[in-house]
Amino acid sequence: MSLAGRVIIITGGSNGIGKACVERLARDGASVVINYYSDQSGANALVSSIGAERALAVQADASTMAGITKLVDETVKKFGHIDVVMANAASMMMRNVENTTEEDFDKMFNMNVKGPYFLAQKAALHIRDGGSIIFVSTGICHHSVVLPDYLLYASTKGAIEQMTRVMSKGLASKGITVNAVGPGPTATELFFKGKSEAQLDALKKMNPFGRFGEPAEIANVVAFLAGPDSRWASTALAGAVVFSAFQQRANFYSAMVYLSQSNFCLLVLINFTLLIYGTFIYALSQLCWGTLRSAEVEQLTERAWFAITETCLAMTIFREELGAWFLVMFTALVTGKVWGWIGDGRVEFLEQQPPANPRLFHTRLTVSLLMSFVYDVWILRYCINTVIQEARADMMVMFLFEFAVLATTSGRSGVRYILSIIEQKMIQTQTQARLLERKQELREQRDAIIRQRQEAAASGHPADAEEPLPNPDDVDEMDIEVPGWATKGEWVLWLDLLTGKLPNASSEACH
């Protein structure tokens, strides 16, 4: 992926993860600004290897306002703008709640929280549309077991994650994405500092691969977030969370159990699951229904919003039972309702006019209505069994009622579809019969006119002006009117009464 023309600031860029990111981003064509505090030789070596035309080393304390201002000003002075900021500089003192001093606290929060916050603020004024801000968090925020000495460090990175989550919404209107990467244990000088060999070996064993991550592996993720391909990725912590889980556990099941111990991880996974589920349902709807008309989309949006509001209000009775399973059942209910509404709308469309492609239309509608009915009955059966087993009034009673109504409605749509097919077959039969009758009438008229002309010619009195003869081939089905199925309205009325749905006219009268 080419990053040519992009100007990227990286704090703490002279060593560790920052250095790996500088090298990778420069290799992809970006112009890089290498911020350092004391490692001048490391920063200058990077500038020499990349070239002074595309690299700039800036000495500045990234934890102070003066240092941040200097860094941003010198970047804009040389390159004219900014595209990406990576707030990588950090301090990692091992402190627990008992041995943390005020000086330690201020130093860590100044470097790890204040610096990134105000760097984003100052740089955002110069970041072009399509740019991004990349923070660096840590996998420690999502570990189920964290050593007490990581308290202060984890607190600062927790602030980074919340900063990422909220700031991404605030800067989206300016075309700036905000993301955070959350590396697990990575082989850097900062990570090794203050740890014994025994501690490092123990940390290695926690990883299924039996090793630490490499800075270049983190740089690969940063390169993606710094490029245009990441425009739809905001708050990339979801990927870091899952990656961290698989670092801590050897298989899928244990990784999921590990993630379930954190509310934040559960939130990430729920949103990720909903994204996958929504994509699947959208693809299925395209296959079964095709592209929805704009009128259908508008009606579905209005009805879905009303249904969601109505269900949420009803759930106040069972508010103590809100949880993951409620979300699953609620999503299943909304899916069933929307699918049923589409089918009901297509049946109404069929009653008004014939489809352009009858075979495709009827195949899709038959399969979709059958899927809808089976789906509703299947979940209704589950709700009934659950209510019987638990023998108490809970949220499943509400879902039982909802799916009972839904199954009834799906059945009604199926029966209406059958009635519509019968009506169309009946009209088609009547039309063909009437068409043959009309053609026979025209043939008889034609023959009668020919005989009259022949008789007139034989008697010596031919007609002065002959009218054109009727042609049976000029008659088509569009000229034929038939009575149709006179009793269909009665069948539909009984169907509506049996399924508890009054006809539209009656509903309007009531209102």
Coordinates of C-alpha atoms in Angstrom, one line a residue:
M1 CA 0.0 0.0 0.0
S2 CA 1.5 3.3 -1.1
L3 CA 1.7 6.2 1.4
A4 CA 3.4 8.6 -1.0
G5 CA 2.5 12.2 -0.2
R6 CA 1.5 11.5 3.3
V7 CA 3.2 13.4 6.2
I8 CA 3.3 11.4 9.4
I9 CA 4.4 12.5 12.9
I10 CA 5.6 9.7 15.2
T11 CA 6.5 10.6 18.8
G12 CA 9.1 8.4 20.4
G13 CA 10.2 7.4 16.9
S14 CA 13.9 6.8 17.5
N15 CA 13.6 3.4 19.0
G16 CA 11.4 0.4 19.7
I17 CA 7.9 0.3 18.2
G18 CA 8.2 3.9 17.0
K19 CA 11.4 3.2 15.1
A20 CA 9.9 0.1 13.4
C21 CA 6.9 2.3 12.4
V22 CA 9.1 5.0 11.0
E23 CA 11.0 2.5 8.9
R24 CA 7.9 0.8 7.6
L25 CA 6.0 4.0 6.8
A26 CA 9.0 5.5 5.0
R27 CA 9.4 2.3 3.0
D28 CA 5.8 2.7 1.9
G29 CA 6.6 6.2 0.6
A30 CA 5.5 8.5 3.5
S31 CA 7.3 11.5 4.7
V32 CA 8.0 11.0 8.4
V33 CA 8.7 13.4 11.4
I34 CA 10.7 11.6 14.0
N35 CA 10.2 13.0 17.5
Y36 CA 12.7 12.1 20.2
Y37 CA 13.6 13.4 23.6
S38 CA 17.2 12.3 24.2
D39 CA 18.1 9.7 21.5
Q40 CA 19.5 12.2 19.0
S41 CA 21.9 9.7 17.3
G42 CA 19.0 7.2 16.7
A43 CA 16.8 9.8 15.2
N44 CA 19.6 11.2 13.0
A45 CA 20.5 7.7 11.8
L46 CA 16.9 7.2 10.6
V47 CA 16.9 10.6 8.8
S48 CA 20.1 9.6 7.0
S49 CA 18.8 6.3 5.9
I50 CA 15.5 7.7 4.7
G51 CA 16.8 11.0 3.2
A52 CA 16.4 14.5 4.5
E53 CA 13.8 15.4 1.8
R54 CA 11.3 12.9 3.3
A55 CA 12.4 12.8 7.0
L56 CA 12.8 15.3 9.8
A57 CA 14.0 14.8 13.3
V58 CA 12.5 17.0 16.0
Q59 CA 13.8 17.1 19.6
A60 CA 10.9 17.9 21.9
D61 CA 9.3 16.7 25.2
A62 CA 6.0 15.2 24.0
S63 CA 4.6 15.5 27.5
T64 CA 4.6 19.3 27.6
M65 CA 2.6 21.9 25.7
A66 CA 5.8 23.7 24.6
G67 CA 7.2 20.5 23.1
I68 CA 4.0 19.6 21.4
T69 CA 3.7 23.1 19.8
K70 CA 7.3 22.9 18.6
L71 CA 6.8 19.5 17.0
V72 CA 3.6 20.5 15.2
D73 CA 5.1 23.9 14.0
E74 CA 8.3 22.4 12.6
T75 CA 6.3 19.7 10.8
V76 CA 4.0 22.3 9.1
K77 CA 7.0 24.5 8.4
K78 CA 8.8 21.8 6.4
F79 CA 6.0 19.9 4.8
G80 CA 3.1 22.4 4.8
H81 CA 0.5 20.0 6.3
I82 CA -0.1 16.8 8.4
D83 CA -1.8 13.6 7.4
V84 CA -1.2 11.2 10.3
V85 CA -0.2 11.5 13.9
M86 CA 1.0 8.5 15.9
A87 CA 1.3 9.3 19.7
N88 CA 3.7 6.5 20.5
A89 CA 6.0 8.1 23.2
A90 CA 5.2 6.6 26.6
S91 CA 6.6 6.0 30.1
M92 CA 6.3 2.6 31.8
M93 CA 7.1 2.8 35.5
M94 CA 6.1 -0.3 37.5
R95 CA 4.0 1.1 40.3
N96 CA 1.2 -0.4 42.5
V97 CA -1.2 1.5 44.7
E98 CA 1.1 1.4 47.7
N99 CA 4.4 2.7 46.2
T100 CA 3.0 5.3 43.7
T101 CA 4.1 8.9 44.5
E102 CA 2.5 12.0 43.3
E103 CA 5.6 12.7 41.1
D104 CA 5.3 9.2 39.5
F105 CA 1.6 9.8 38.9
D106 CA 2.1 13.2 37.3
K107 CA 5.0 12.0 35.1
M108 CA 3.1 9.0 33.8
F109 CA -0.1 10.8 33.1
N110 CA 1.7 13.7 31.5
M111 CA 3.6 11.5 29.1
N112 CA 0.9 8.8 28.4
V113 CA -2.3 10.8 28.6
K114 CA -1.7 14.6 28.5
G115 CA 0.8 14.4 25.7
P116 CA -1.3 12.3 23.3
Y117 CA -4.4 14.4 24.1
F118 CA -2.9 17.8 23.3
L119 CA -0.9 16.5 20.4
A120 CA -4.1 15.4 18.8
Q121 CA -5.7 18.8 19.6
K122 CA -2.8 20.8 18.0
A123 CA -2.3 18.5 15.0
A124 CA -6.0 18.3 14.2
L125 CA -5.9 21.9 13.1
H126 CA -3.4 20.9 10.3
I127 CA -4.6 17.3 9.4
R128 CA -6.1 17.1 6.0
D129 CA -9.4 15.4 5.2
G130 CA -8.7 11.7 5.1
G131 CA -6.1 11.8 7.8
S132 CA -5.9 9.9 11.0
I133 CA -4.7 9.9 14.6
I134 CA -3.2 6.7 16.0
F135 CA -2.9 6.2 19.7
V136 CA -1.0 3.3 21.4
S137 CA -2.8 1.4 24.1
T138 CA -1.8 -2.0 25.6
G139 CA -3.1 -5.5 25.7
I140 CA -2.9 -5.3 29.5
C141 CA -6.2 -3.4 29.5
H142 CA -7.9 -6.6 28.4
H143 CA -6.0 -9.2 30.4
S144 CA -8.0 -11.1 33.0
V145 CA -4.9 -11.3 35.3
V146 CA -2.8 -8.2 35.7
L147 CA 0.1 -7.9 38.1
P148 CA -0.4 -5.1 40.8
D149 CA 2.7 -3.3 39.6
Y150 CA 1.0 -2.5 36.3
L151 CA -1.7 -0.4 38.0
L152 CA -0.4 3.1 37.1
Y153 CA 0.6 2.1 33.5
A154 CA -2.7 0.3 32.9
S155 CA -4.6 3.4 34.2
T156 CA -3.0 5.7 31.7
K157 CA -3.7 3.3 28.8
G158 CA -7.3 2.9 29.9
A159 CA -7.6 6.6 29.5
I160 CA -6.2 6.3 26.0
E161 CA -8.8 3.8 25.0
Q162 CA -11.7 6.0 26.2
M163 CA -10.0 9.0 24.5
T164 CA -10.0 7.0 21.3
R165 CA -13.6 5.9 21.6
V166 CA -14.9 9.5 22.2
M167 CA -12.5 11.5 20.0
S168 CA -13.3 9.3 17.0
K169 CA -16.8 10.6 17.1
G170 CA -15.8 14.2 17.6
L171 CA -13.3 14.3 14.7
A172 CA -15.3 12.2 12.2
S173 CA -17.0 15.3 10.8
K174 CA -13.6 16.6 9.8
G175 CA -12.8 13.4 7.9
I176 CA -10.3 12.3 10.5
T177 CA -10.3 8.8 11.9
V178 CA -9.1 8.0 15.4
N179 CA -7.7 4.5 16.2
A180 CA -5.7 2.8 18.8
V181 CA -3.5 -0.3 18.6
G182 CA -3.2 -2.4 21.7
P183 CA 0.0 -4.5 21.5
G184 CA 0.6 -7.4 23.7
P185 CA 4.1 -8.1 25.1
T186 CA 6.5 -6.8 22.5
A187 CA 10.3 -7.1 22.4
T188 CA 11.3 -3.5 23.1
E189 CA 13.8 -1.8 25.5
L190 CA 10.9 -0.2 27.3
F191 CA 9.2 -3.5 27.9
F192 CA 12.3 -5.3 29.0
K193 CA 13.3 -2.5 31.4
G194 CA 13.0 -3.6 35.1
K195 CA 12.0 -7.2 34.4
S196 CA 14.1 -10.2 35.4
E197 CA 14.8 -13.2 33.1
A198 CA 12.3 -15.3 35.1
Q199 CA 9.6 -12.7 34.6
L200 CA 10.3 -12.5 30.9
D201 CA 10.2 -16.3 30.6
A202 CA 6.9 -16.5 32.4
L203 CA 5.4 -13.8 30.1
K204 CA 6.6 -15.7 27.0
K205 CA 4.9 -18.9 28.2
M206 CA 1.6 -17.0 28.4
N207 CA 1.7 -16.7 24.6
P208 CA 0.7 -19.9 22.6
F209 CA 3.6 -19.1 20.2
G210 CA 6.1 -19.0 23.2
R211 CA 7.6 -15.7 22.2
F212 CA 7.1 -11.9 22.3
G213 CA 5.7 -9.8 19.5
E214 CA 8.1 -7.9 17.3
P215 CA 8.0 -4.2 16.7
A216 CA 7.8 -4.8 13.0
E217 CA 4.5 -6.7 13.5
I218 CA 3.0 -3.7 15.2
A219 CA 4.3 -1.5 12.5
N220 CA 2.3 -3.5 9.9
V221 CA -0.9 -2.6 11.7
V222 CA 0.0 1.0 12.0
A223 CA 0.8 1.1 8.3
F224 CA -2.7 0.0 7.5
L225 CA -4.3 2.6 9.8
A226 CA -2.1 5.3 8.3
G227 CA -3.3 4.6 4.8
P228 CA -6.5 5.2 2.9
D229 CA -7.6 1.6 3.1
S230 CA -8.5 2.2 6.8
R231 CA -11.1 4.9 6.2
W232 CA -13.9 2.6 7.5
A233 CA -11.8 1.5 10.5
S234 CA -12.4 3.7 13.5
T235 CA -11.3 2.5 16.9
A236 CA -9.4 -0.5 15.9
L237 CA -9.3 -1.8 19.4
A238 CA -11.7 -4.6 18.4
G239 CA -9.0 -6.2 16.4
A240 CA -6.5 -5.7 19.2
V241 CA -8.9 -7.2 21.8
V242 CA -9.4 -10.4 19.8
F243 CA -5.7 -10.6 18.9
S244 CA -4.8 -10.2 22.6
A245 CA -7.2 -12.9 23.5
F246 CA -5.6 -15.4 21.2
Q247 CA -2.2 -14.5 22.5
Q248 CA -3.4 -15.4 26.0
R249 CA -5.3 -18.6 25.1
A250 CA -4.4 -21.4 22.8
N251 CA -7.8 -22.2 21.2
F252 CA -11.0 -20.5 20.2
Y253 CA -13.1 -21.7 23.1
S254 CA -10.7 -20.6 25.8
A255 CA -10.1 -17.3 24.0
M256 CA -13.9 -16.6 24.0
V257 CA -14.1 -17.5 27.7
Y258 CA -11.2 -15.2 28.4
L259 CA -12.9 -12.3 26.5
S260 CA -16.2 -12.9 28.4
Q261 CA -14.5 -11.9 31.6
S262 CA -14.3 -8.2 30.5
N263 CA -17.3 -6.0 29.9
F264 CA -15.4 -4.0 27.4
C265 CA -14.4 -7.1 25.4
L266 CA -18.0 -8.3 25.5
L267 CA -19.1 -4.9 24.1
V268 CA -16.6 -5.2 21.3
L269 CA -17.6 -8.8 20.5
I270 CA -21.3 -8.0 20.5
N271 CA -20.8 -5.2 18.0
F272 CA -18.6 -7.3 15.9
T273 CA -21.2 -10.2 16.0
L274 CA -24.0 -7.8 15.0
L275 CA -21.9 -6.5 12.1
I276 CA -21.4 -10.1 10.8
Y277 CA -25.0 -10.9 11.4
G278 CA -26.2 -7.8 9.7
T279 CA -24.0 -8.5 6.7
F280 CA -25.3 -12.0 6.4
I281 CA -29.0 -10.9 6.6
Y282 CA -28.3 -8.2 4.0
A283 CA -26.8 -10.8 1.6
L284 CA -29.7 -13.2 2.2
S285 CA -32.2 -10.4 1.6
Q286 CA -30.5 -9.5 -1.7
L287 CA -30.7 -13.2 -2.7
C288 CA -34.3 -13.7 -1.7
W289 CA -35.8 -10.3 -2.4
G290 CA -33.4 -8.5 -4.7
T291 CA -32.8 -4.8 -4.4
L292 CA -35.6 -3.1 -2.3
R293 CA -37.4 -0.2 -3.8
S294 CA -37.0 3.2 -2.1
A295 CA -40.6 3.1 -0.9
E296 CA -40.0 -0.3 0.7
V297 CA -36.9 1.0 2.5
E298 CA -38.8 4.0 3.8
Q299 CA -41.7 2.0 5.1
L300 CA -39.5 -0.7 6.7
T301 CA -37.4 2.0 8.5
E302 CA -40.5 3.6 9.9
R303 CA -42.1 0.3 11.0
A304 CA -38.8 -1.1 12.4
W305 CA -38.2 2.0 14.5
F306 CA -41.8 1.8 15.9
A307 CA -41.4 -1.9 16.6
I308 CA -38.0 -1.4 18.4
T309 CA -39.5 1.5 20.5
E310 CA -42.6 -0.5 21.4
T311 CA -40.5 -3.6 22.5
C312 CA -38.1 -1.5 24.5
L313 CA -41.0 0.1 26.4
A314 CA -42.5 -3.3 27.0
M315 CA -39.2 -4.5 28.4
T316 CA -39.4 -2.1 31.3
I317 CA -41.5 -4.7 33.0
F318 CA -38.6 -7.2 32.8
R319 CA -35.7 -4.6 33.1
E320 CA -33.9 -6.8 35.7
E321 CA -33.5 -9.5 33.0
L322 CA -31.8 -7.4 30.4
G323 CA -28.7 -9.1 29.2
A324 CA -27.0 -10.9 26.3
W325 CA -29.8 -13.3 25.8
F326 CA -32.4 -10.5 25.6
L327 CA -30.2 -8.9 22.9
V328 CA -30.2 -12.2 20.9
M329 CA -34.0 -12.7 21.2
F330 CA -34.6 -9.0 20.4
T331 CA -32.4 -9.2 17.3
A332 CA -34.2 -12.4 16.2
L333 CA -37.6 -10.7 16.7
V334 CA -36.7 -7.6 14.7
T335 CA -35.2 -9.8 11.9
G336 CA -38.5 -11.9 11.8
K337 CA -40.6 -8.8 11.7
V338 CA -38.7 -7.0 8.9
W339 CA -38.5 -10.2 6.8
G340 CA -42.3 -10.7 7.2
W341 CA -43.0 -7.1 6.3
I342 CA -41.1 -7.4 3.1
G343 CA -43.0 -10.6 2.2
D344 CA -46.3 -8.9 3.0
G345 CA -45.4 -6.0 0.8
R346 CA -44.5 -8.2 -2.1
V347 CA -47.8 -10.0 -1.9
E348 CA -49.6 -6.7 -2.0
F349 CA -47.5 -5.7 -5.0
L350 CA -48.5 -9.0 -6.7
E351 CA -52.2 -8.3 -6.1
Q352 CA -51.9 -4.9 -7.8
Q353 CA -49.9 -5.8 -10.9
P354 CA -48.1 -8.7 -12.6
P355 CA -44.3 -8.9 -12.0
A356 CA -41.9 -8.2 -14.8
N357 CA -40.2 -11.6 -14.4
P358 CA -42.9 -14.0 -13.1
R359 CA -40.7 -17.0 -12.7
L360 CA -38.0 -15.3 -10.6
F361 CA -40.5 -13.3 -8.6
H362 CA -42.6 -16.4 -7.7
T363 CA -39.5 -18.5 -6.9
R364 CA -38.1 -15.8 -4.6
L365 CA -41.4 -15.1 -2.9
T366 CA -42.3 -18.7 -2.3
V367 CA -38.9 -19.5 -0.8
S368 CA -38.9 -16.3 1.3
L369 CA -42.4 -16.8 2.7
L370 CA -41.7 -20.4 3.5
M371 CA -38.4 -19.4 5.3
S372 CA -40.3 -16.7 7.2
F373 CA -43.0 -19.1 8.5
V374 CA -40.5 -21.9 9.4
Y375 CA -38.3 -19.4 11.2
D376 CA -41.2 -17.9 13.2
V377 CA -42.7 -21.2 14.2
W378 CA -39.2 -22.6 15.2
I379 CA -38.5 -19.7 17.6
L380 CA -42.1 -19.8 18.8
R381 CA -41.7 -23.4 19.7
Y382 CA -38.5 -22.6 21.6
C383 CA -40.2 -19.8 23.5
I384 CA -43.1 -22.2 24.4
N385 CA -40.7 -24.9 25.7
T386 CA -38.7 -22.3 27.7
V387 CA -41.8 -20.8 29.4
I388 CA -43.1 -24.3 30.2
Q389 CA -39.8 -25.4 31.7
E390 CA -39.2 -22.2 33.7
A391 CA -42.8 -22.0 34.8
R392 CA -42.6 -18.3 35.6
A393 CA -43.4 -15.0 34.0
D394 CA -40.3 -13.5 32.5
M395 CA -39.1 -11.9 29.3
M396 CA -39.7 -15.1 27.4
V397 CA -43.4 -14.7 27.9
M398 CA -43.3 -11.4 26.0
F399 CA -41.2 -13.0 23.2
L400 CA -43.6 -16.0 23.1
F401 CA -46.5 -13.5 22.5
E402 CA -44.5 -11.6 19.9
F403 CA -43.5 -14.7 17.9
A404 CA -47.0 -16.1 18.1
V405 CA -48.3 -12.9 16.5
L406 CA -45.4 -13.1 14.0
A407 CA -46.0 -16.7 13.1
T408 CA -49.7 -15.9 12.6
T409 CA -48.9 -13.0 10.4
S410 CA -46.4 -15.1 8.3
G411 CA -49.1 -17.7 7.9
R412 CA -51.5 -15.1 6.8
S413 CA -49.1 -13.7 4.2
G414 CA -48.6 -17.2 2.9
V415 CA -52.3 -17.8 2.6
R416 CA -52.8 -14.5 0.9
Y417 CA -50.1 -15.4 -1.6
I418 CA -51.9 -18.7 -2.4
L419 CA -55.2 -16.8 -2.8
S420 CA -53.5 -14.3 -5.2
I421 CA -52.1 -17.2 -7.3
I422 CA -55.5 -18.8 -7.4
E423 CA -57.0 -15.5 -8.5
Q424 CA -54.4 -15.0 -11.2
K425 CA -54.9 -18.5 -12.5
M426 CA -58.7 -18.0 -12.5
I427 CA -58.3 -14.6 -14.3
Q428 CA -55.9 -16.2 -16.8
T429 CA -58.4 -19.0 -17.5
Q430 CA -61.3 -16.6 -17.9
T431 CA -59.3 -14.3 -20.1
Q432 CA -58.3 -17.2 -22.4
A433 CA -61.8 -18.4 -22.6
R434 CA -63.2 -15.0 -23.3
L435 CA -60.5 -14.3 -25.9
L436 CA -61.5 -17.5 -27.8
E437 CA -65.1 -16.4 -27.6
R438 CA -64.4 -12.9 -28.9
K439 CA -62.3 -14.2 -31.8
Q440 CA -65.1 -16.7 -32.7
E441 CA -67.6 -13.8 -32.6
L442 CA -65.4 -11.7 -35.0
R443 CA -65.0 -14.7 -37.4
E444 CA -68.8 -15.1 -37.5
Q445 CA -69.2 -11.4 -38.1
R446 CA -66.5 -11.5 -40.9
D447 CA -68.3 -14.5 -42.5
A448 CA -71.7 -12.7 -42.3
I449 CA -70.3 -9.6 -43.9
I450 CA -68.6 -11.6 -46.7
R451 CA -71.9 -13.4 -47.5
Q452 CA -73.9 -10.1 -47.6
R453 CA -71.4 -8.7 -50.1
Q454 CA -71.5 -11.8 -52.2
E455 CA -75.3 -11.7 -52.3
A456 CA -75.4 -8.0 -53.1
A457 CA -72.9 -8.5 -56.0
A458 CA -75.0 -11.4 -57.3
S459 CA -78.2 -9.3 -57.4
G460 CA -76.4 -6.4 -59.2
H461 CA -76.4 -4.0 -56.3
P462 CA -72.8 -4.0 -55.0
A463 CA -72.1 -1.9 -51.9
D464 CA -70.9 1.7 -52.6
A465 CA -68.1 1.6 -50.0
E466 CA -66.9 -1.5 -48.4
E467 CA -66.1 -1.4 -44.6
P468 CA -62.9 -3.2 -43.5
L469 CA -63.5 -6.7 -42.4
P470 CA -63.1 -7.6 -38.7
N471 CA -59.8 -9.4 -38.1
P472 CA -59.8 -11.9 -35.1
D473 CA -56.0 -11.5 -34.9
D474 CA -56.4 -7.9 -33.9
V475 CA -57.8 -8.9 -30.5
D476 CA -55.4 -9.5 -27.6
E477 CA -55.7 -10.1 -23.9
M478 CA -55.5 -6.3 -23.1
D479 CA -58.9 -5.8 -24.8
I480 CA -60.6 -8.5 -22.7
E481 CA -62.4 -7.8 -19.4
V482 CA -63.4 -10.7 -17.1
P483 CA -65.2 -10.7 -13.8
G484 CA -62.3 -12.4 -11.9
W485 CA -62.7 -14.1 -8.6
A486 CA -65.8 -12.5 -7.2
T487 CA -65.6 -14.3 -3.8
K488 CA -61.9 -13.5 -3.1
G489 CA -62.8 -10.5 -1.0
E490 CA -64.9 -12.8 1.3
W491 CA -62.0 -15.2 1.7
V492 CA -59.6 -12.4 2.5
L493 CA -62.2 -11.0 5.1
W494 CA -62.4 -14.4 6.8
L495 CA -58.6 -14.7 6.8
D496 CA -58.2 -11.3 8.4
L497 CA -60.8 -12.1 11.0
L498 CA -59.2 -15.4 11.9
T499 CA -55.7 -13.9 12.1
G500 CA -56.9 -10.9 14.1
K501 CA -56.2 -8.3 11.5
L502 CA -59.1 -6.1 10.4
P503 CA -59.3 -4.8 6.8
N504 CA -57.8 -1.4 6.1
A505 CA -61.2 0.2 5.5
S506 CA -62.4 -0.9 9.0
S507 CA -59.2 0.3 10.6
E508 CA -59.5 3.7 9.0
A509 CA -63.1 3.9 10.1
C510 CA -62.2 3.2 13.7
H511 CA -59.6 6.0 13.6

